[in-house]
XYZ file of C-alpha atoms in Angstrom:
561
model
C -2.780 -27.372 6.399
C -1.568 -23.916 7.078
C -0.921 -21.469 4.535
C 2.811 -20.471 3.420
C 3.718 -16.766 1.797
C 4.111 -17.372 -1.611
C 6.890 -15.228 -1.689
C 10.327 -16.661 -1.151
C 11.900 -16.904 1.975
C 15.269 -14.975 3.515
C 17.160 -14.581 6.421
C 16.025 -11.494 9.205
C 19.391 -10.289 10.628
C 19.118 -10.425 14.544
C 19.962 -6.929 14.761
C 18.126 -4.065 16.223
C 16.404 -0.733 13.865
C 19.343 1.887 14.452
C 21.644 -0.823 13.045
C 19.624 -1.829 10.448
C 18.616 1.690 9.117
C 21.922 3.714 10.166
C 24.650 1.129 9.695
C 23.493 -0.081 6.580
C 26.205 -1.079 4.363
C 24.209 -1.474 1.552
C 22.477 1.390 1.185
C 22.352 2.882 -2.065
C 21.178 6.417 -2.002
C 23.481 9.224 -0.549
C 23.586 10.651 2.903
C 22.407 14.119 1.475
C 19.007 12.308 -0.191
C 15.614 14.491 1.373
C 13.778 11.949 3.061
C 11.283 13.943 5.264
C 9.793 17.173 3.966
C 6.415 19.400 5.628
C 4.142 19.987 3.089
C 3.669 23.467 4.146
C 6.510 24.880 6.141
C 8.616 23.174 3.573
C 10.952 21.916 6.192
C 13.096 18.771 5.287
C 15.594 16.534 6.877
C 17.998 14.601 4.623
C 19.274 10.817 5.594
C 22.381 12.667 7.295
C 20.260 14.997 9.348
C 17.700 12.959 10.780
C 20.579 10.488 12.060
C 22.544 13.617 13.432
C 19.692 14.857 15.111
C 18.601 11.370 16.610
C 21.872 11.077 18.019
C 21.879 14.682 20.043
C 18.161 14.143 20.980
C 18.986 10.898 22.495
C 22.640 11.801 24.479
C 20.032 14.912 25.391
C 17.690 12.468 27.059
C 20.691 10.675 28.628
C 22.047 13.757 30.056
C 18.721 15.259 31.022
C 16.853 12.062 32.538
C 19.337 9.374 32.961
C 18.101 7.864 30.243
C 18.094 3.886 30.972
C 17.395 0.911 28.670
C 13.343 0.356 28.763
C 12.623 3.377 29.509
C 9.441 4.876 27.767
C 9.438 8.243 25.720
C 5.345 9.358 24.797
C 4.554 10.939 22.055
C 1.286 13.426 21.879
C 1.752 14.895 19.185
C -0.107 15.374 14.895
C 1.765 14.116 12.301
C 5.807 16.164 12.186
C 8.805 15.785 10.103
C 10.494 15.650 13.708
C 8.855 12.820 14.832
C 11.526 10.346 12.957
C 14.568 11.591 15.118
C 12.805 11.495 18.150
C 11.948 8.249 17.410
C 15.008 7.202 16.175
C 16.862 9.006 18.959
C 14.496 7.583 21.746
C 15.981 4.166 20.301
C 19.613 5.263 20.131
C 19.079 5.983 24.182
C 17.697 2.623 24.600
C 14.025 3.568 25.024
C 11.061 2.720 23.786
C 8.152 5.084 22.037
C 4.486 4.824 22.977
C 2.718 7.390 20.515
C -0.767 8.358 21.353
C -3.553 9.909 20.086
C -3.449 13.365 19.685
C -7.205 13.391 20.216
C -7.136 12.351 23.432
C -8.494 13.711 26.376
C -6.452 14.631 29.078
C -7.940 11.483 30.844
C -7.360 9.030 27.868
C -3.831 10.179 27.546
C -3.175 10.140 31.442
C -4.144 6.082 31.189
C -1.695 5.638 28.422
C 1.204 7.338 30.268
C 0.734 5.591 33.268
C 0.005 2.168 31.985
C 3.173 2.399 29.618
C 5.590 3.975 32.658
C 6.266 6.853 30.492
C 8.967 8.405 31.516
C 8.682 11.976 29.701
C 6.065 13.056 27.118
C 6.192 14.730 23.655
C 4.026 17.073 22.255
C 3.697 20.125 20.179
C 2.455 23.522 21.723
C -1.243 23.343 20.404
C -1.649 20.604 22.599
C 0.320 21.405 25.459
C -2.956 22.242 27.965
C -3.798 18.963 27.643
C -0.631 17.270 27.708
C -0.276 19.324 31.052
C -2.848 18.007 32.763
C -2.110 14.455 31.563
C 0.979 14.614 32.920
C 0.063 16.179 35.848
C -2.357 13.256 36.884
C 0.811 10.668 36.521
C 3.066 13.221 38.224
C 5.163 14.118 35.356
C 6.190 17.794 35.843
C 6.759 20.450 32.894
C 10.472 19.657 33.295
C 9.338 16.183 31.840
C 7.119 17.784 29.093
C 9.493 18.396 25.725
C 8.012 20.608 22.503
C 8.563 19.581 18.833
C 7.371 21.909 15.452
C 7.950 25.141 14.700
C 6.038 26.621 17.548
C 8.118 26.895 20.604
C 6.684 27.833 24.550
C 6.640 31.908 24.565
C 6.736 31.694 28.399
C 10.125 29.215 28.259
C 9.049 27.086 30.534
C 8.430 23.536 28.331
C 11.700 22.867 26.958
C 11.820 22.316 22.928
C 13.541 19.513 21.331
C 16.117 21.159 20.011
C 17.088 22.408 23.252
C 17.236 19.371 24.206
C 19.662 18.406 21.899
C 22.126 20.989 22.678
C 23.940 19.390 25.769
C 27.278 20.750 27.110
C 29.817 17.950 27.125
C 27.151 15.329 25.764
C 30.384 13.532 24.246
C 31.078 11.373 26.737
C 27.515 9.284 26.127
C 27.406 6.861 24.066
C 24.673 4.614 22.453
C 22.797 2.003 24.211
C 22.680 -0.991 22.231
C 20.065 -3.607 22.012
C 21.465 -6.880 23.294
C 18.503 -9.219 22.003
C 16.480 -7.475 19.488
C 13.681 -10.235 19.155
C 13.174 -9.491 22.994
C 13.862 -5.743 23.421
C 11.209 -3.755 22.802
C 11.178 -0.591 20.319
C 7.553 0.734 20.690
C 4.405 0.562 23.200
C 1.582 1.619 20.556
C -2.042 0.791 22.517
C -4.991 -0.776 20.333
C -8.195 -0.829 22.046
C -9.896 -3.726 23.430
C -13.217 -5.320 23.778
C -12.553 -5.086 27.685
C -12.806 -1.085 27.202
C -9.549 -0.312 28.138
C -6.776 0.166 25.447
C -3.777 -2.397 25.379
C -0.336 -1.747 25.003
C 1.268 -3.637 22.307
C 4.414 -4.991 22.795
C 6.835 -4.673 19.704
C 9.988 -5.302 19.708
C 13.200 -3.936 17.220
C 12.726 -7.716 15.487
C 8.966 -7.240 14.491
C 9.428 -3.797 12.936
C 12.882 -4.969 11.417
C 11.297 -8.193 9.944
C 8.311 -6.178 8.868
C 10.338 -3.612 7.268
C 11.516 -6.298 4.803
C 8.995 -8.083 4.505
C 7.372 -5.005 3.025
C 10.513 -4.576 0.774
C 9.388 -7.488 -1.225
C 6.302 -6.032 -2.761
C 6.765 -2.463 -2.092
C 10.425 -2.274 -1.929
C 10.244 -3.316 -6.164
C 8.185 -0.729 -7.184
C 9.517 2.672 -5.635
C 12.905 4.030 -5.679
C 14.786 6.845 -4.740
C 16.035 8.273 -7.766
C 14.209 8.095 -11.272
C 10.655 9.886 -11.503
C 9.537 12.965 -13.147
C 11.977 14.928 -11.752
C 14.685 12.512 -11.497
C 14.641 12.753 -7.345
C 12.919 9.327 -7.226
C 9.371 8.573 -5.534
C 7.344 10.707 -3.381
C 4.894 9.347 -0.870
C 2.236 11.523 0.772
C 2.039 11.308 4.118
C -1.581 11.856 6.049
C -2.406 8.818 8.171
C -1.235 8.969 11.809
C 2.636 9.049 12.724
C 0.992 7.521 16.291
C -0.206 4.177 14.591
C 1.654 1.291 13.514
C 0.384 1.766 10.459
C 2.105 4.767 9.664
C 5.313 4.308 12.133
C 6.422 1.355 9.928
C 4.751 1.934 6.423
C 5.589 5.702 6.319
C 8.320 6.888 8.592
C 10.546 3.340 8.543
C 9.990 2.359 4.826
C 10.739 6.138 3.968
C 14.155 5.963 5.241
C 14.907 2.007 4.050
C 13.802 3.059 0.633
C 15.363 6.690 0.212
C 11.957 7.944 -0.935
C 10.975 11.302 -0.206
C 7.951 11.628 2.696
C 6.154 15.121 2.386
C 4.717 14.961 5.656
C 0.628 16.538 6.128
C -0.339 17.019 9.618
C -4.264 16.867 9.202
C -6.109 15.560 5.756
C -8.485 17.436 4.035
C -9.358 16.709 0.551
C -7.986 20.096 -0.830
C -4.698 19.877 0.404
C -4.425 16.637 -0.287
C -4.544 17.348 -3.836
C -2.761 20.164 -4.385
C 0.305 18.644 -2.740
C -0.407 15.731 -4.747
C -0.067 18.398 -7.564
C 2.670 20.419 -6.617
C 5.031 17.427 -4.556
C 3.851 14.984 -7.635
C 3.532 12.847 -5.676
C 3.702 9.088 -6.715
C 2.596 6.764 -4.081
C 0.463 7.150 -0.935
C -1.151 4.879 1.792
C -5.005 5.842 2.589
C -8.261 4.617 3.885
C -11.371 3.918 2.029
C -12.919 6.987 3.097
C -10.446 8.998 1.577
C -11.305 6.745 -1.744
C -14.067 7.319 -1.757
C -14.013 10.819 -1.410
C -11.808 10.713 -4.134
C -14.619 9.099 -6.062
C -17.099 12.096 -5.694
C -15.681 15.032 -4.280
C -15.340 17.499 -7.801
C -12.390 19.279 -5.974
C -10.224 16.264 -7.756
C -11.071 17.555 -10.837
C -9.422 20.552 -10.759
C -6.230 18.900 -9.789
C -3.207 17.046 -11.765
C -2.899 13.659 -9.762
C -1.636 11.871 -12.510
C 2.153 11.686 -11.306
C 0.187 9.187 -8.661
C 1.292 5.674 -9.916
C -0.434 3.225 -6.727
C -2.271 4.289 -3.836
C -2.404 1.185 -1.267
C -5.685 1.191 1.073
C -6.144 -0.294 4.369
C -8.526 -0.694 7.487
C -11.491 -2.177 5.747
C -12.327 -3.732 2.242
C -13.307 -1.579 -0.697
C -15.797 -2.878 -3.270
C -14.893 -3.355 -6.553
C -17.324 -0.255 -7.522
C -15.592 2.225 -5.456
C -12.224 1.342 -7.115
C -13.707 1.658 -10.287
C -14.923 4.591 -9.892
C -11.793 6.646 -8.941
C -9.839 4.963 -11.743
C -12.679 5.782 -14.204
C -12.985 9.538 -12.591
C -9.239 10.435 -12.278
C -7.537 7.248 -13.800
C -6.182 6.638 -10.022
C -5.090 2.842 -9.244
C -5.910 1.503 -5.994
C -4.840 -1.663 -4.220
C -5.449 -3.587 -0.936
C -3.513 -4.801 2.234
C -4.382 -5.769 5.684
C -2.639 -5.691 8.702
C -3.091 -4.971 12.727
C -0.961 -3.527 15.548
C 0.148 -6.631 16.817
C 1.262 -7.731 13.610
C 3.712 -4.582 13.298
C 1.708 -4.297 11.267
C 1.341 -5.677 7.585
C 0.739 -9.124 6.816
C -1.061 -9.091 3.292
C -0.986 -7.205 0.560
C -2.436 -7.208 -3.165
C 0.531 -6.641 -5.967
C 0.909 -3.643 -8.381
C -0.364 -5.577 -11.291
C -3.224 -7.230 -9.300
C -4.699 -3.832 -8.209
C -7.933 -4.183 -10.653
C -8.433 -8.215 -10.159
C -9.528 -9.928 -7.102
C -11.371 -6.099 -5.597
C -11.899 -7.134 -2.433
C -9.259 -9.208 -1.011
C -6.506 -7.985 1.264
C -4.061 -9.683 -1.396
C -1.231 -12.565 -0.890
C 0.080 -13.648 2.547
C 3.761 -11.410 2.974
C 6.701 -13.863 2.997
C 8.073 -15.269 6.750
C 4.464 -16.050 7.713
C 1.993 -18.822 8.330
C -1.591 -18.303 8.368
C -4.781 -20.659 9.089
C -8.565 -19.550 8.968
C -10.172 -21.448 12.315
C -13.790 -22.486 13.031
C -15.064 -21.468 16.460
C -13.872 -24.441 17.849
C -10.601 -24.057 16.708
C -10.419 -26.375 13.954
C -8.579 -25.522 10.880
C -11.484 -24.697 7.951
C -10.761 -25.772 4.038
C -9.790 -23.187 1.505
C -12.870 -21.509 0.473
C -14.579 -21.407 4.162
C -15.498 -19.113 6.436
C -13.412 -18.905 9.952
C -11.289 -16.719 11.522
C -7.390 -15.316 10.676
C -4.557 -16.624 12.470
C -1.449 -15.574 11.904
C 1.857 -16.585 12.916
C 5.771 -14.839 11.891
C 8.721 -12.761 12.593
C 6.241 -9.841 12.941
C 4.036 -10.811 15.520
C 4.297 -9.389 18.689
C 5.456 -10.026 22.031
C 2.823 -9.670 24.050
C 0.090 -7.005 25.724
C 2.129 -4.916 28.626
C 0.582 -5.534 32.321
C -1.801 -8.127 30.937
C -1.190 -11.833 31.016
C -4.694 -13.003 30.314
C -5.072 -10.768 27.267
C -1.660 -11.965 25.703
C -2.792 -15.696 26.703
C -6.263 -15.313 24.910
C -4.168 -13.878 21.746
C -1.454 -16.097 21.309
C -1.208 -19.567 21.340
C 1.391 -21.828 22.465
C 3.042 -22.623 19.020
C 3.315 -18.758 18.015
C -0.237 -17.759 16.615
C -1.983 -14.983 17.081
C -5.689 -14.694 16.604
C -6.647 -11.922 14.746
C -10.141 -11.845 15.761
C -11.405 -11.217 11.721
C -13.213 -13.285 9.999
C -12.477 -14.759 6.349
C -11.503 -16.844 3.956
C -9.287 -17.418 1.052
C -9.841 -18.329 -2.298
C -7.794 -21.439 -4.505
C -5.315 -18.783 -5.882
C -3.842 -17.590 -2.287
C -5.901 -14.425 -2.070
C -6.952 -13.707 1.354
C -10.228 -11.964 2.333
C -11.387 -10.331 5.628
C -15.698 -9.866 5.727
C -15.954 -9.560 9.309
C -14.561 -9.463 13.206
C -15.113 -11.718 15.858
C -13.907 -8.661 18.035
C -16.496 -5.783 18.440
C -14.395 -3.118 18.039
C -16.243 -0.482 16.089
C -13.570 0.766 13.064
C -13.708 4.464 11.999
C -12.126 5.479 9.972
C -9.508 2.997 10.738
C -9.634 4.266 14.057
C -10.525 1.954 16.819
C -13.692 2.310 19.271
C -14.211 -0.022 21.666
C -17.803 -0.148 22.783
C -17.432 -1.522 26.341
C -15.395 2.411 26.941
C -18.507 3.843 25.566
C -20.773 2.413 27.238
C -18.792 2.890 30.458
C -18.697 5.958 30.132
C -22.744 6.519 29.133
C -24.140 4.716 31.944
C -21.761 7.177 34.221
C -24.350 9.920 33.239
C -27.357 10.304 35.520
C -29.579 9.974 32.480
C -28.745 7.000 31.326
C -30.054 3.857 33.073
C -28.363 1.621 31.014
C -26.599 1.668 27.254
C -25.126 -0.552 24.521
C -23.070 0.448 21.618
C -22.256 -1.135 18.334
C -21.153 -0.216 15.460
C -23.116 0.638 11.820
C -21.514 1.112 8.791
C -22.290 4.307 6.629
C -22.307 3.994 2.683
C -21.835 7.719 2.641
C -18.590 7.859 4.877
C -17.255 4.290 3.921
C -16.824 3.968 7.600
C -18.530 2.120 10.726
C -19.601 4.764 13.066
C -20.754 4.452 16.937
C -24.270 4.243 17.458
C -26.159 4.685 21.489
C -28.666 2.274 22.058
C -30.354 3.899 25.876
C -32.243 2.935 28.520
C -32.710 6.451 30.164
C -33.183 7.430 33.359
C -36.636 8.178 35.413
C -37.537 11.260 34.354
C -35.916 11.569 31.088
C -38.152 12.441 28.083
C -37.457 10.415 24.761
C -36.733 13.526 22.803
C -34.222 14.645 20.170
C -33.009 17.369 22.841
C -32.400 14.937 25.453
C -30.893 12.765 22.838
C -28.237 16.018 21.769
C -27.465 16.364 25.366
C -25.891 12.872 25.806
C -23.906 12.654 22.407
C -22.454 16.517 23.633
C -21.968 15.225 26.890
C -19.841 12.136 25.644
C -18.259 14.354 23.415
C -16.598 16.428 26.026
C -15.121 12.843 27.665
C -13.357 10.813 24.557
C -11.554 11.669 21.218
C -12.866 12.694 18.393
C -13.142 9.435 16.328
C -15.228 7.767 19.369
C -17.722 10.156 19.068
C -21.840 9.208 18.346
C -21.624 9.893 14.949
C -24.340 7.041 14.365
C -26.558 8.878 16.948
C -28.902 7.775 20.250
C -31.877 5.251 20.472
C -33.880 5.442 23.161
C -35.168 1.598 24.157
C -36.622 -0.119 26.772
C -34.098 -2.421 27.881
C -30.548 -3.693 26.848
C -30.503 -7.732 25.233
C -28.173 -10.030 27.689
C -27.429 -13.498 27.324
C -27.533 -14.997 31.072
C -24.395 -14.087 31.718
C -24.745 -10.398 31.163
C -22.695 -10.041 28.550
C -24.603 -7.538 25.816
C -25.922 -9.011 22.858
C -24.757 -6.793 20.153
C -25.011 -8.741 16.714
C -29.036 -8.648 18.061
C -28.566 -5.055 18.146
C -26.269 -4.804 15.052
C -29.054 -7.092 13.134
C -31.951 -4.551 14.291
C -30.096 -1.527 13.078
C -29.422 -2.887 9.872
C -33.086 -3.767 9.206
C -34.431 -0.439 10.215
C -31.615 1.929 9.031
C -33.841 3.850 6.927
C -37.189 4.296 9.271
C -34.495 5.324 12.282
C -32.870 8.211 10.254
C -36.721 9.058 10.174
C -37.340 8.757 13.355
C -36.553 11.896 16.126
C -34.903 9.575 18.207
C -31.731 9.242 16.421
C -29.964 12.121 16.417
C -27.419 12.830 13.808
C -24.398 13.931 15.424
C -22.009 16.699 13.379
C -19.432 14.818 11.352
């Protein structure tokens, strides 16, 4: 039988985010509370703000573009304390957000904007060559192209936000509200598929919302917004991407529904991380097991206070039970679990605060408002205990992949369950664990890589006859990483130079976390089943069993982290 949240049930009010977070009745902390602050610039927006700037930002994108409902803002931008009111005010206009990657190349983002039907793009100026030509190649023109940060366009030709926002007789628009909130959709974020291409994700203001709270259960009971050290309530540290899920709903929603504080970094590094830790104290934060396990051996902790940190909550792949020992027995910092996925808005598990240290491993209990079944490959429901893959069904599951029919068939089925594509089990007490993917998307980092993009792209270069990529997993980053296997060209030595030149030439084509940090192998052919498909577990296997004699070897080539 299929698995019920042990959490008790409740009702999700059919309404849409801006009424849930802005016409709250029941909200307890006051309109002046910080929510948002930069970690360096020191910038902040308090609850009051960030709704009064959402509202000019979106009548600004009604009076500028004839804003309609559906219409689709991008966002291209590193993490910023304005991305919340242009989110918010996208929403207020009746739009709908796609964020992407701000490591994108100008071709990547190009796809996104024109698969999504963006309708104007956001970025900051850093990134505004890019963005450019992006837009460009969808025929968006720079009157289309809008700057947020601190940084503003010397020439004045890119319009900044604020600008935006300041609209001569913008009191005559009004909101656009969302008539079926289970239906209407509040963001496009695009997870990559086996197929190469990434997929737009279709979630609408009734996933998030029903996340939101679903979240509150576990999370909600452990932070607060007053209370603390210095009686201003919880601080959460900010790092992982505003443009995922992940952080959209976990960070920038739960922020506000909470009234804790969010001191916002726009790029990790393990310094910074700590001395905002330090000077912020800073009680909670989401991370990755790379970050963990940095935290485990870098000696830069050391020289750090990070004991105002009460829980740190990681996601994207397991951690062993050693690696959470270790940072507790280093710098006495408590670590627990969850799992989750973009279609799934995106958490659906998570371990509890006084479970952190029991059960290392598992992704924790099932959230409440969901169902969830492990399946054998013929789609047979497996007993507790056994090995098949996650399906999941709930409030939080998504609508659908945009412009792709067959893809939303093959991931839903007809009674509401989506198939996660991990593999796992659960044990007798209603922990859940995840030890593999029936996907073969390569995770680093939490970042996904699809390696049918890869090796599109690879077999595009003259010296490359033919190439396969899968992922291995690195003790040393606590990460998967992209590995080449190639069948070069006529005429192309096996050589650690000619090796270089095709991990600098892929380089130059895809972001930064789809790079060949596992290196090339030269072979002699590619293993196919009949139908052609590549036979990557045969690779995967092979890797595995000669990791150590190929880091000896000159043919892989260790790319620069």
């Amino acid at each position: 039988m299929p698995v019920e949240s042990p959490y008790p049930s409740f009702e999700v009010p059919d309404i849409d985010i801006w009424t849930f977070l802005f016409e709250n009745n029941n909200r307890e902390y006051p309109d002046d509370k910080v929510i948002y602050i930069d970690s360096v610039t020191k910038r902040s927006y308090s609850y009051a703000q960030v709704k009064e700037t959402a509202i000019t930002f979106g009548t600004g994108l009604k009076a500028l573009f004839s804003w309609r409902k559906g219409d689709v803002l991008a966002l291209y931008t590193p993490n910023s304390i304005d991305t919340p009111a242009v989110t918010w005010g996208t929403h207020w206009a009746g739009g709908v957000l796609s964020p992407a990657n701000p490591g994108y190349t100008a071709e990547e983002l190009a796809y996104q904007l024109k698969d999504s039907g963006a309708k104007a793009l956001i970025t900051q100026l850093p990134f505004l060559t890019t963005a450019r030509q992006a837009a460009r190649m969808v025929g968006l023109g720079d009157d289309r192209i809008i700057l947020i940060g601190d940084q503003r366009d010397p020439t004045g030709a890119i319009k900044h936000f604020t600008s935006i926002r300041n609209i001569s007789g913008a009191t005559r628009y009004r909101r656009t509200k969302v008539k079926e909130p289970k239906e209407d959709l509040a963001f496009l974020v695009y997870s990559s598929g086996t197929t190469g291409k990434p997929k737009g994700v279709m979630l609408t203001h009734g996933n998030i919302v029903a996340n939101i709270m679903m979240i509150a259960v576990t999370e909600g009971t452990n932070v607060s917004w007053k209370g603390g050290q210095d009686g201003k309530g919880d601080k959460i540290l900010a790092f992982l991407p505003f443009f995922h899920i992940y952080g959209l709903t976990c960070l920038i929603h739960l922020a506000l529904h909470h009234g804790t504080t969010l001191v916002v970094m726009a790029k990790f590094d393990i310094e910074s991380w700590c001395r905002i830790v330090q000077d912020f104290k800073i009680t909670f934060c989401y991370v990755v097991p790379p970050v963990v396990l940095l935290l485990s051996k870098h000696p830069v902790g050391e020289n750090y206070d990070l004991s105002s940190i009460r829980m740190m909550n990681s996601g994207a792949a397991p951690l062993t039970k050693e690696v959470v020992g270790a940072v507790y027995d280093r710098l006495k910092l408590k670590v627990k679990q969850g799992y989750g996925l973009s279609e799934t808005s995106p958490t659906t598990h998570t371990q509890s605060w006084d479970d952190w240290d029991n059960h290392v491993g598992s992704v924790g209990k099932l959230l409440p408002l969901q169902t969830a079944k492990y399946m054998s490959p013929e789609e047979k429901e497996v007993p507790v205990g056994e090995t098949g893959e996650l399906w999941i069904r709930g409030p939080n599951v998504f609508k659908g992949y945009l412009n792709n029919p067959e893809g939303t068939r093959n991931a839903l089925t007809d009674d509401g369950f989506f198939k996660t594509g991990d593999v796992g089990h659960q044990d007798a007490e209603g922990n859940f664990y995840i030890t593999d993917r029936v996907k073969e998307l390569i995770k680093y980092k939490g970042f996904q890589v699809a390696p049918a993009e890869l090796e599109g792209l690879l077999t595009s270069n003259p010296a490359v006859n033919d190439a396969a990529v899968v992922g291995i997993y690195k003790e040393e980053q606590a990460t998967e990483v992209p590995i080449a296997f190639i069948v070069p060209a006529q005429g192309i030595e096996r050589t650690p130079e000619a090796a270089q030149k095709i991990i600098s030439w892929l380089e130059k084509r895809v972001a930064n976390h789809k790079r060949l940090r596992g290196g090339v192998k030269f072979v002699d052919e590619i293993p196919k089943a009949a139908s052609g498909k590549i036979l990557r577990r045969l690779l995967r296997t092979q890797v595995e069993q000669e990791m150590q004699a190929l880091l000896a070897k000159d043919t892989v080539i260790k790319a620069k982290l």
